[in-house]
Amino acid sequence: MDTAADHYARGDWQAAYDAWSRTGPDGLSAAELDSFGAAVELVGSHDEVVPVLQRAFRAHHQAGDLHAAAGCAFRLSMSLAEHGEHALAAGWAARATELVDEIGAECAERGWVTFLMMFRALGEGDLVEAERLAREAYDVGRRFHDADLTAMSTCARGRMSIMTGHFAEGLAQLDDSMVRVVAGELSPVIAGHVYCTAIEGAQEVSDFGRVAEWTAALERWCDAQPGLLAFTGQCAVHRGQLMRLRGAWDDALREWSLAAERYVALGTPAAIGLTALETGDVLRLRGDLDAADDAYQRAADLGVDPQPGLALLWLAQGRSSASVAAVDRLLASPAGPVERCRTLPGAIEVLLASGEVERAGPLARELESLATAVGAAVLSAAAAQAQGAVALAAADAAGGLPYLRKAHQLWSRSSSPYDAAVTRLLIGRCLLALGDTSSAERELTAARAVFRQVGAAPMADLASSLLAPASLPGGLTAREVEVLRLVASGRSNPQIAAELVLSEKTVARHLSNIFVKLDVASRTAAAAYAFEHGLV
């Protein structure tokens, strides 16, 4: 037991777990059972956590230590809720409340019970009450110098501030909670929860500067603790998100696969849905549409909404009506600012591809307003790109260029090569519309090189279709050559519309003009002409 305590003090949770396991719970004191329970949580065996903490609860209660017993009840409630056992979690929350009432006097444990009540209010959708309870828990934590409670409640207040659109205040509160973690003020389990909760909050509003900084800190924290399994899956998810942003898509897919394995080991299947969603997004961008569809289905089966990624997949498959219907549902659903940050970029892309420019315009302005409030470079880049794409679709190429130049700078500053290349492609299309073909060719060639490097085959093909020769045969326009190249590659009219951000009616008109100019009567004959004249 002394050896186990030494291992625990050094943060070697696996060695502590092994030593206490050899002793057996019958030979452990109430305090040792507390530490054993923490070690079990950290090495990831949820099936063992509950009986160990229950035994610790009984030992404390029989010894008359109601404070420690209430603490065990809180930990049981949190652990059970995290693993989807909500009825048992509610029972232990009620038990903790009873014990605090029995103590009578004000105590730190009353703050932890308030924290549980905050979660219940969140589950009921009562943000006002949840915020009040989080503030009350924070006040208790400060009053009783409980570092864990203070940090957890600060982090919770930050997430709720962000959820209600108070971005600067919320991010400052997350910064505050993270300082407490990095300073080593917190117990290991609570430190892990604060790390993951804060990183998730920053990621929700695309503040990848904070995500990168805090994920690096989380990695160092995880690496310093032998045998740690808890929180490492979450670390892998965020590491993968950063890899995706930076264009290392193969590495990102491996990270998410690793995260899914760890979530299985931890017994938290709902979190696996997040890895499936992220995987589906990358597979879609690579053009592996069937595999992306499977990944989105896994996410949905595990309770994670695959939209707007699934709507973008349907768009790539030429199912524009289904894509727009999904976006209509998303936009009509009640949603706070965090959800709008997540869904607006995809919704705007779908609407523009479907020719609904007038509907996309206000959404782009809303996204710009949110990005200004958040102040994160990635969200600001997405907003500027959306504004530029709307202007281009509205035949205002000159008006779109400044937005797109700004977006390219922000994407480049954020080390996001794929998104920067998408913006360069849009810049190239603006330049083509303005007759500056030489400048357009430079932009499109650079964009295509990046697409090929990261494996974004559909976008590389689109860039190639835009790089039409300077002298066009058959009296074709540059736009008609774009359409003809895609016809020759086997694309349907809906697919062409999606790739060129045109309506299907416009594509049909271009195709009719092509048939007349080339004096052909079928798509096959038009494709043959394209091959004969080196357009493909």
XYZ file of C-alpha atoms in Angstrom:
536
model
C 0.000 0.000 0.000
C 2.916 2.346 0.678
C 4.259 1.534 -2.790
C 0.882 2.295 -4.337
C 0.730 5.631 -2.529
C 4.227 6.492 -3.794
C 3.250 5.678 -7.373
C 0.100 7.757 -6.992
C 2.023 10.737 -5.638
C 4.355 10.577 -8.677
C 1.427 10.417 -11.106
C 2.135 6.854 -12.250
C -1.515 5.854 -12.257
C -1.019 2.435 -13.841
C 1.564 1.377 -11.262
C -0.638 2.701 -8.438
C -3.646 0.889 -9.893
C -1.680 -2.381 -10.171
C -0.377 -2.134 -6.594
C -3.764 -1.369 -5.061
C -5.383 -4.093 -7.188
C -2.949 -6.643 -5.757
C -3.879 -5.539 -2.248
C -7.612 -5.729 -2.985
C -10.263 -3.243 -1.874
C -10.930 -5.074 1.416
C -7.515 -4.092 2.673
C -7.791 -0.397 1.840
C -8.787 2.475 4.068
C -11.454 4.977 3.023
C -8.766 7.490 1.960
C -6.918 4.810 -0.022
C -10.153 3.800 -1.699
C -10.594 7.446 -2.745
C -7.163 7.467 -4.377
C -7.676 4.004 -5.875
C -10.925 5.251 -7.429
C -9.082 8.188 -9.006
C -6.401 5.839 -10.381
C -9.080 3.585 -11.864
C -10.732 6.609 -13.523
C -7.425 7.710 -15.006
C -6.416 4.337 -16.444
C -9.870 4.159 -17.968
C -11.716 1.193 -16.497
C -15.214 2.577 -15.898
C -16.599 -0.834 -14.944
C -14.251 -0.783 -11.927
C -14.702 2.880 -11.012
C -18.254 2.575 -9.742
C -17.733 -0.321 -7.276
C -14.536 1.247 -5.907
C -16.192 4.633 -5.355
C -19.270 2.961 -3.862
C -17.032 1.120 -1.411
C -15.253 4.404 -0.598
C -18.628 6.064 -0.067
C -19.702 3.377 2.401
C -16.397 3.556 4.270
C -16.621 7.333 4.683
C -20.278 7.202 5.623
C -19.746 4.493 8.242
C -16.875 6.510 9.687
C -19.178 9.528 9.979
C -17.199 11.610 7.455
C -20.168 13.127 5.620
C -18.009 15.590 3.705
C -15.933 12.832 2.104
C -19.042 10.695 1.522
C -20.722 13.592 -0.298
C -17.589 13.980 -2.425
C -17.785 10.309 -3.422
C -21.463 10.689 -4.271
C -20.599 13.629 -6.530
C -17.867 11.661 -8.319
C -20.222 8.720 -8.830
C -22.897 10.980 -10.287
C -20.452 12.609 -12.715
C -18.892 9.328 -13.838
C -22.245 7.605 -14.365
C -23.653 10.568 -16.307
C -20.576 10.650 -18.545
C -21.164 7.001 -19.439
C -24.868 7.437 -20.162
C -26.241 5.929 -16.939
C -28.448 8.919 -16.175
C -30.903 7.307 -13.743
C -28.105 6.132 -11.447
C -26.374 9.494 -11.855
C -29.528 11.270 -10.699
C -29.778 8.921 -7.716
C -26.245 9.688 -6.576
C -26.833 13.422 -7.091
C -29.827 13.147 -4.781
C -27.696 11.235 -2.269
C -25.052 13.976 -2.333
C -27.766 16.580 -1.750
C -29.091 14.659 1.252
C -25.634 14.477 2.793
C -24.992 18.191 2.313
C -28.341 18.955 3.930
C -27.395 16.653 6.805
C -24.080 18.502 7.262
C -26.142 21.661 7.583
C -23.328 24.198 7.663
C -21.981 25.857 4.550
C -19.250 23.724 2.986
C -17.397 23.144 -0.269
C -19.484 20.034 -0.925
C -22.575 22.248 -1.224
C -20.842 23.907 -4.166
C -20.320 20.537 -5.837
C -24.020 19.718 -5.385
C -24.818 23.091 -6.958
C -22.566 22.080 -9.837
C -24.660 18.931 -10.348
C -27.821 21.068 -10.304
C -26.228 23.233 -12.999
C -25.874 20.186 -15.253
C -29.521 19.310 -14.681
C -30.562 22.849 -15.660
C -28.445 22.602 -18.805
C -30.107 19.317 -19.697
C -33.491 21.005 -19.344
C -32.397 23.862 -21.587
C -32.598 26.474 -18.822
C -29.442 28.478 -19.504
C -30.392 31.323 -17.181
C -30.711 28.985 -14.197
C -27.592 27.069 -15.219
C -25.562 30.286 -15.332
C -26.865 31.300 -11.906
C -25.905 27.931 -10.426
C -22.450 28.006 -12.033
C -21.842 31.416 -10.470
C -23.039 30.115 -7.097
C -20.705 27.112 -7.335
C -17.840 29.443 -8.236
C -18.544 31.630 -5.207
C -18.525 28.569 -2.921
C -15.263 27.360 -4.439
C -13.601 30.725 -3.831
C -14.984 30.991 -0.306
C -13.687 27.572 0.737
C -10.469 27.730 -1.319
C -11.507 24.653 -3.313
C -9.273 24.899 -6.390
C -11.063 22.073 -8.242
C -14.529 23.576 -7.777
C -13.325 27.075 -8.666
C -11.698 25.888 -11.899
C -14.578 23.637 -12.956
C -17.194 26.329 -12.336
C -15.069 28.966 -14.091
C -14.778 26.677 -17.105
C -18.532 26.002 -17.066
C -19.279 29.721 -16.873
C -16.988 30.273 -19.853
C -18.798 27.682 -21.952
C -22.188 29.167 -21.086
C -21.012 32.721 -21.804
C -19.960 31.537 -25.265
C -23.265 29.707 -25.742
C -25.151 32.950 -25.080
C -22.980 34.990 -27.455
C -20.745 36.666 -24.846
C -17.634 35.451 -26.629
C -14.946 37.715 -25.175
C -16.135 37.092 -21.618
C -16.451 33.344 -22.186
C -13.012 32.934 -23.735
C -11.488 34.969 -20.898
C -13.116 32.606 -18.382
C -11.737 29.596 -20.248
C -8.302 31.240 -20.152
C -8.705 31.664 -16.392
C -9.574 27.999 -15.872
C -6.697 26.841 -18.078
C -4.170 28.910 -16.101
C -5.259 27.037 -12.970
C -4.665 23.708 -14.718
C -1.279 24.597 -16.163
C -0.183 25.941 -12.766
C -0.775 22.463 -11.310
C -3.441 23.608 -8.846
C -5.974 20.864 -9.620
C -6.418 17.185 -8.886
C -5.691 14.965 -11.926
C -9.271 13.972 -12.801
C -10.587 17.525 -12.547
C -7.570 18.824 -14.495
C -8.418 16.464 -17.357
C -12.045 17.586 -17.402
C -11.064 21.265 -17.491
C -8.543 20.686 -20.284
C -11.063 18.915 -22.502
C -14.001 21.213 -21.723
C -12.007 24.369 -22.431
C -10.499 23.030 -25.683
C -13.931 21.941 -26.888
C -15.304 25.410 -26.134
C -12.581 27.096 -28.189
C -13.044 24.617 -31.043
C -16.787 25.275 -31.206
C -16.134 28.874 -32.235
C -13.158 27.970 -34.475
C -10.609 29.589 -32.158
C -7.887 27.246 -33.339
C -5.170 29.435 -31.877
C -6.380 28.517 -28.396
C -7.111 24.936 -29.500
C -3.503 24.514 -30.670
C -2.003 26.061 -27.539
C -4.187 24.134 -25.118
C -3.945 20.822 -26.994
C -0.148 21.065 -26.823
C -0.439 21.611 -23.064
C -2.851 18.661 -22.789
C -0.422 16.446 -24.711
C 2.403 17.341 -22.339
C 0.123 16.651 -19.380
C -0.916 13.258 -20.776
C 2.662 12.259 -21.674
C 3.847 12.992 -18.131
C 1.450 10.423 -16.629
C 2.304 6.771 -17.353
C -0.697 4.569 -17.995
C -3.125 7.456 -18.480
C -6.033 6.515 -20.755
C -8.765 8.941 -19.681
C -8.720 12.185 -21.706
C -6.210 10.808 -24.261
C -9.026 10.079 -26.732
C -10.165 13.681 -26.526
C -6.585 14.803 -26.995
C -6.350 12.706 -30.163
C -9.587 14.216 -31.518
C -8.298 17.770 -31.112
C -4.864 16.852 -32.423
C -6.590 15.411 -35.497
C -8.637 18.597 -35.962
C -5.423 20.611 -36.028
C -3.849 18.178 -38.502
C -6.868 18.503 -40.749
C -6.654 22.303 -40.616
C -2.964 22.146 -41.543
C -3.540 19.802 -44.486
C -2.121 16.597 -42.922
C -5.268 14.615 -43.695
C -3.741 11.111 -43.523
C -2.379 11.888 -40.067
C -5.750 13.294 -39.000
C -7.574 10.131 -40.054
C -5.116 8.020 -38.059
C -5.576 10.211 -34.992
C -9.356 9.882 -35.144
C -9.075 6.123 -35.532
C -6.866 6.079 -32.422
C -9.324 8.301 -30.569
C -12.195 5.967 -31.444
C -10.244 2.999 -30.053
C -9.631 4.858 -26.806
C -13.259 5.875 -26.498
C -14.248 2.218 -26.897
C -11.815 1.296 -24.112
C -13.258 4.061 -21.934
C -16.829 2.885 -22.569
C -18.026 6.237 -23.978
C -19.638 5.331 -27.332
C -21.285 8.729 -27.800
C -17.857 10.345 -28.159
C -17.004 7.924 -30.980
C -19.652 9.730 -33.029
C -17.469 12.847 -33.026
C -14.554 10.927 -34.548
C -16.913 9.506 -37.190
C -18.159 12.996 -38.067
C -14.637 14.386 -38.433
C -13.626 11.371 -40.535
C -16.631 11.829 -42.813
C -15.716 15.458 -43.466
C -12.200 14.580 -44.648
C -13.349 11.637 -46.766
C -15.932 13.905 -48.437
C -13.298 16.487 -49.312
C -11.174 13.710 -50.792
C -14.013 12.568 -53.027
C -14.476 9.181 -51.316
C -18.209 9.775 -51.110
C -19.342 6.244 -50.218
C -16.900 6.006 -47.307
C -17.903 9.489 -46.178
C -21.555 8.437 -46.239
C -20.730 5.430 -44.052
C -18.869 7.650 -41.576
C -21.755 10.116 -41.348
C -24.141 7.215 -40.780
C -21.966 5.976 -37.884
C -22.043 9.458 -36.388
C -25.844 9.605 -36.670
C -26.209 6.122 -35.145
C -24.209 7.343 -32.137
C -26.347 10.438 -31.647
C -24.167 13.039 -33.409
C -25.902 15.174 -36.050
C -23.839 14.761 -39.256
C -25.056 18.065 -40.702
C -23.996 20.211 -42.458
C -21.363 17.740 -43.669
C -24.030 15.335 -44.913
C -25.769 18.111 -46.867
C -22.442 18.925 -48.536
C -22.024 15.231 -49.347
C -25.441 15.150 -51.013
C -24.449 18.240 -52.966
C -21.313 16.471 -54.215
C -23.502 13.506 -55.229
C -25.736 15.793 -57.281
C -28.658 15.559 -54.839
C -29.151 19.305 -54.597
C -32.812 19.131 -53.536
C -31.981 16.894 -50.537
C -29.038 19.134 -49.696
C -31.138 22.313 -49.675
C -33.893 20.611 -47.670
C -31.355 19.631 -44.985
C -30.027 23.191 -44.850
C -33.565 24.565 -44.618
C -34.145 22.333 -41.606
C -30.884 23.448 -39.964
C -31.592 27.127 -40.493
C -35.146 26.840 -39.183
C -34.154 24.981 -36.022
C -33.680 26.999 -32.816
C -29.946 27.488 -32.426
C -27.621 29.622 -30.381
C -24.576 31.494 -31.701
C -22.222 28.520 -31.220
C -24.414 26.312 -33.394
C -24.697 29.068 -36.022
C -20.895 29.343 -36.142
C -20.758 25.622 -36.923
C -23.531 25.408 -39.509
C -23.459 28.713 -41.421
C -20.362 28.099 -43.624
C -21.754 24.809 -44.941
C -25.275 26.216 -45.339
C -23.953 29.140 -47.394
C -21.979 26.787 -49.630
C -25.054 24.647 -50.299
C -27.295 27.627 -51.072
C -24.782 29.191 -53.459
C -24.300 25.893 -55.267
C -28.067 25.663 -55.661
C -28.360 29.159 -57.124
C -30.035 30.672 -54.039
C -27.772 33.700 -53.854
C -30.343 36.001 -52.264
C -30.777 33.622 -49.311
C -27.042 33.157 -48.881
C -26.273 36.874 -48.631
C -27.857 37.558 -45.202
C -26.298 34.380 -43.806
C -22.844 35.524 -44.925
C -23.401 38.839 -43.170
C -24.542 37.022 -40.020
C -21.401 34.891 -40.117
C -19.283 38.013 -40.482
C -20.983 39.527 -37.416
C -20.331 36.382 -35.374
C -16.709 36.267 -36.518
C -16.202 39.887 -35.460
C -17.624 39.125 -32.025
C -15.483 35.996 -31.546
C -12.281 37.491 -32.950
C -10.849 34.126 -34.105
C -8.835 34.137 -37.345
C -10.328 30.914 -38.737
C -13.928 32.065 -38.284
C -13.053 35.480 -39.733
C -11.495 33.746 -42.750
C -14.625 31.642 -43.276
C -16.802 34.763 -43.048
C -14.697 36.736 -45.534
C -14.676 33.768 -47.915
C -18.455 33.494 -47.675
C -18.898 37.198 -48.448
C -16.597 36.904 -51.455
C -18.342 33.793 -52.758
C -21.741 35.483 -52.461
C -20.499 38.520 -54.409
C -19.050 36.261 -57.130
C -22.298 34.310 -57.428
C -24.168 37.618 -57.696
C -21.987 38.567 -60.705
C -20.012 41.121 -58.682
C -16.542 39.685 -59.168
C -14.843 43.017 -58.454
C -16.758 43.351 -55.177
C -15.858 39.820 -54.148
C -12.100 40.123 -54.644
C -11.299 42.207 -51.513
C -13.171 39.743 -49.296
C -11.382 36.798 -50.885
C -7.949 38.431 -50.608
C -8.632 38.994 -46.899
C -9.796 35.390 -46.493
C -6.652 34.076 -48.188
C -4.438 36.081 -45.843
C -6.303 34.809 -42.786
C -6.268 31.185 -43.931
C -2.544 31.431 -44.661
C -1.905 33.001 -41.264
C -3.834 30.115 -39.697
C -1.655 27.550 -41.544
C -4.660 26.100 -43.374
C -3.447 25.239 -46.896
C -6.639 23.583 -48.166
C -8.898 26.475 -47.186
C -6.370 28.983 -48.534
C -6.399 27.076 -51.830
C -10.214 27.142 -51.975
C -10.044 30.900 -51.599
C -7.407 31.143 -54.364
C -9.690 29.153 -56.644
C -12.502 31.625 -55.975
C -10.074 34.491 -56.619
C -9.178 32.841 -59.928
C -12.838 32.653 -60.891
C -13.273 36.345 -60.076
C -10.270 37.213 -62.240
C -11.623 35.119 -65.102
C -14.933 36.955 -64.882
C -13.030 40.263 -65.011
C -11.026 39.167 -68.076
C -7.648 38.956 -66.279
C -6.833 35.473 -67.553
C -3.083 35.554 -66.817
C -3.592 36.405 -63.154
C -6.401 33.866 -62.949
C -4.154 31.134 -64.312
C -1.548 31.811 -61.623
C -4.132 31.577 -58.853
C -5.776 28.445 -60.227
C -2.475 26.654 -60.846
C -1.327 27.371 -57.291
C -4.654 26.203 -55.882
C -4.579 22.990 -57.913
C -1.088 22.139 -56.643
C -2.292 22.359 -53.030
C -5.422 20.308 -53.755
C -3.305 17.566 -55.263
C -0.886 17.698 -52.334
C -3.569 17.183 -49.673
C -5.561 14.707 -51.774
C -8.623 16.857 -52.496
C -9.280 15.289 -55.895
C -12.674 16.950 -56.614
C -11.281 20.445 -56.089
C -8.157 19.632 -58.116
C -10.427 18.546 -60.989
C -12.411 21.758 -60.671
C -9.232 23.847 -60.835
C -8.182 21.938 -63.959
C -11.561 22.607 -65.562
C -11.077 26.328 -64.989
C -7.604 26.333 -66.509
C -8.936 26.460 -70.092
C -6.478 27.281 -72.884
C -6.244 30.915 -73.937
C -7.481 30.145 -77.460
C -10.804 28.319 -77.216
C -12.004 26.177 -80.112
C -15.445 26.187 -81.676
C -16.316 29.676 -80.493
C -16.757 28.386 -76.940
C -16.549 30.719 -73.962
C -14.364 29.944 -70.938
C -17.454 28.994 -68.934
C -18.660 26.667 -71.703
C -15.247 24.982 -71.716
C -15.591 24.443 -67.965
C -18.944 22.768 -68.515
C -17.692 20.720 -71.462
C -14.695 19.419 -69.516
C -16.946 18.214 -66.729
C -19.317 16.596 -69.234
C -16.328 14.768 -70.728
C -15.320 13.565 -67.244
C -18.746 11.950 -66.844
C -20.375 14.506 -64.557
C -24.160 14.875 -64.572
C -25.831 18.282 -64.813
C -26.488 18.428 -61.031
C -22.856 17.529 -60.329
C -21.636 20.199 -62.753
C -23.925 22.727 -61.086
C -22.524 21.854 -57.681
C -18.872 22.069 -58.747
C -19.240 25.349 -60.662
C -21.668 26.903 -58.157
C -24.366 27.337 -60.800
C -28.031 26.434 -60.970
C -28.975 23.326 -62.950
C -30.974 25.555 -65.298
C -27.830 27.573 -66.107
C -25.843 24.389 -66.749
C -28.556 23.156 -69.131
C -28.418 26.469 -71.000
C -24.632 26.267 -71.333
C -24.908 22.696 -72.577
C -27.494 23.696 -75.191
C -25.169 26.470 -76.427
C -22.279 23.994 -76.595
C -24.309 21.571 -78.716
C -25.233 24.368 -81.133
C -21.691 25.758 -81.447
C -20.096 22.339 -81.922
C -22.955 21.039 -84.101
C -23.363 17.893 -81.980
C -26.513 16.240 -80.699
C -25.365 14.299 -77.607
C -23.162 14.470 -74.567
C -21.056 11.625 -75.963
C -20.323 13.586 -79.133
C -19.530 16.706 -77.118
C -17.151 14.699 -74.907
C -15.445 13.291 -78.012
C -14.918 16.846 -79.273
C -13.361 17.811 -75.974
C -10.879 14.941 -76.164
C -10.057 15.601 -79.826
C -9.282 19.262 -79.144
C -7.218 18.724 -76.007
C -9.713 20.246 -73.598
C -9.455 17.297 -71.197
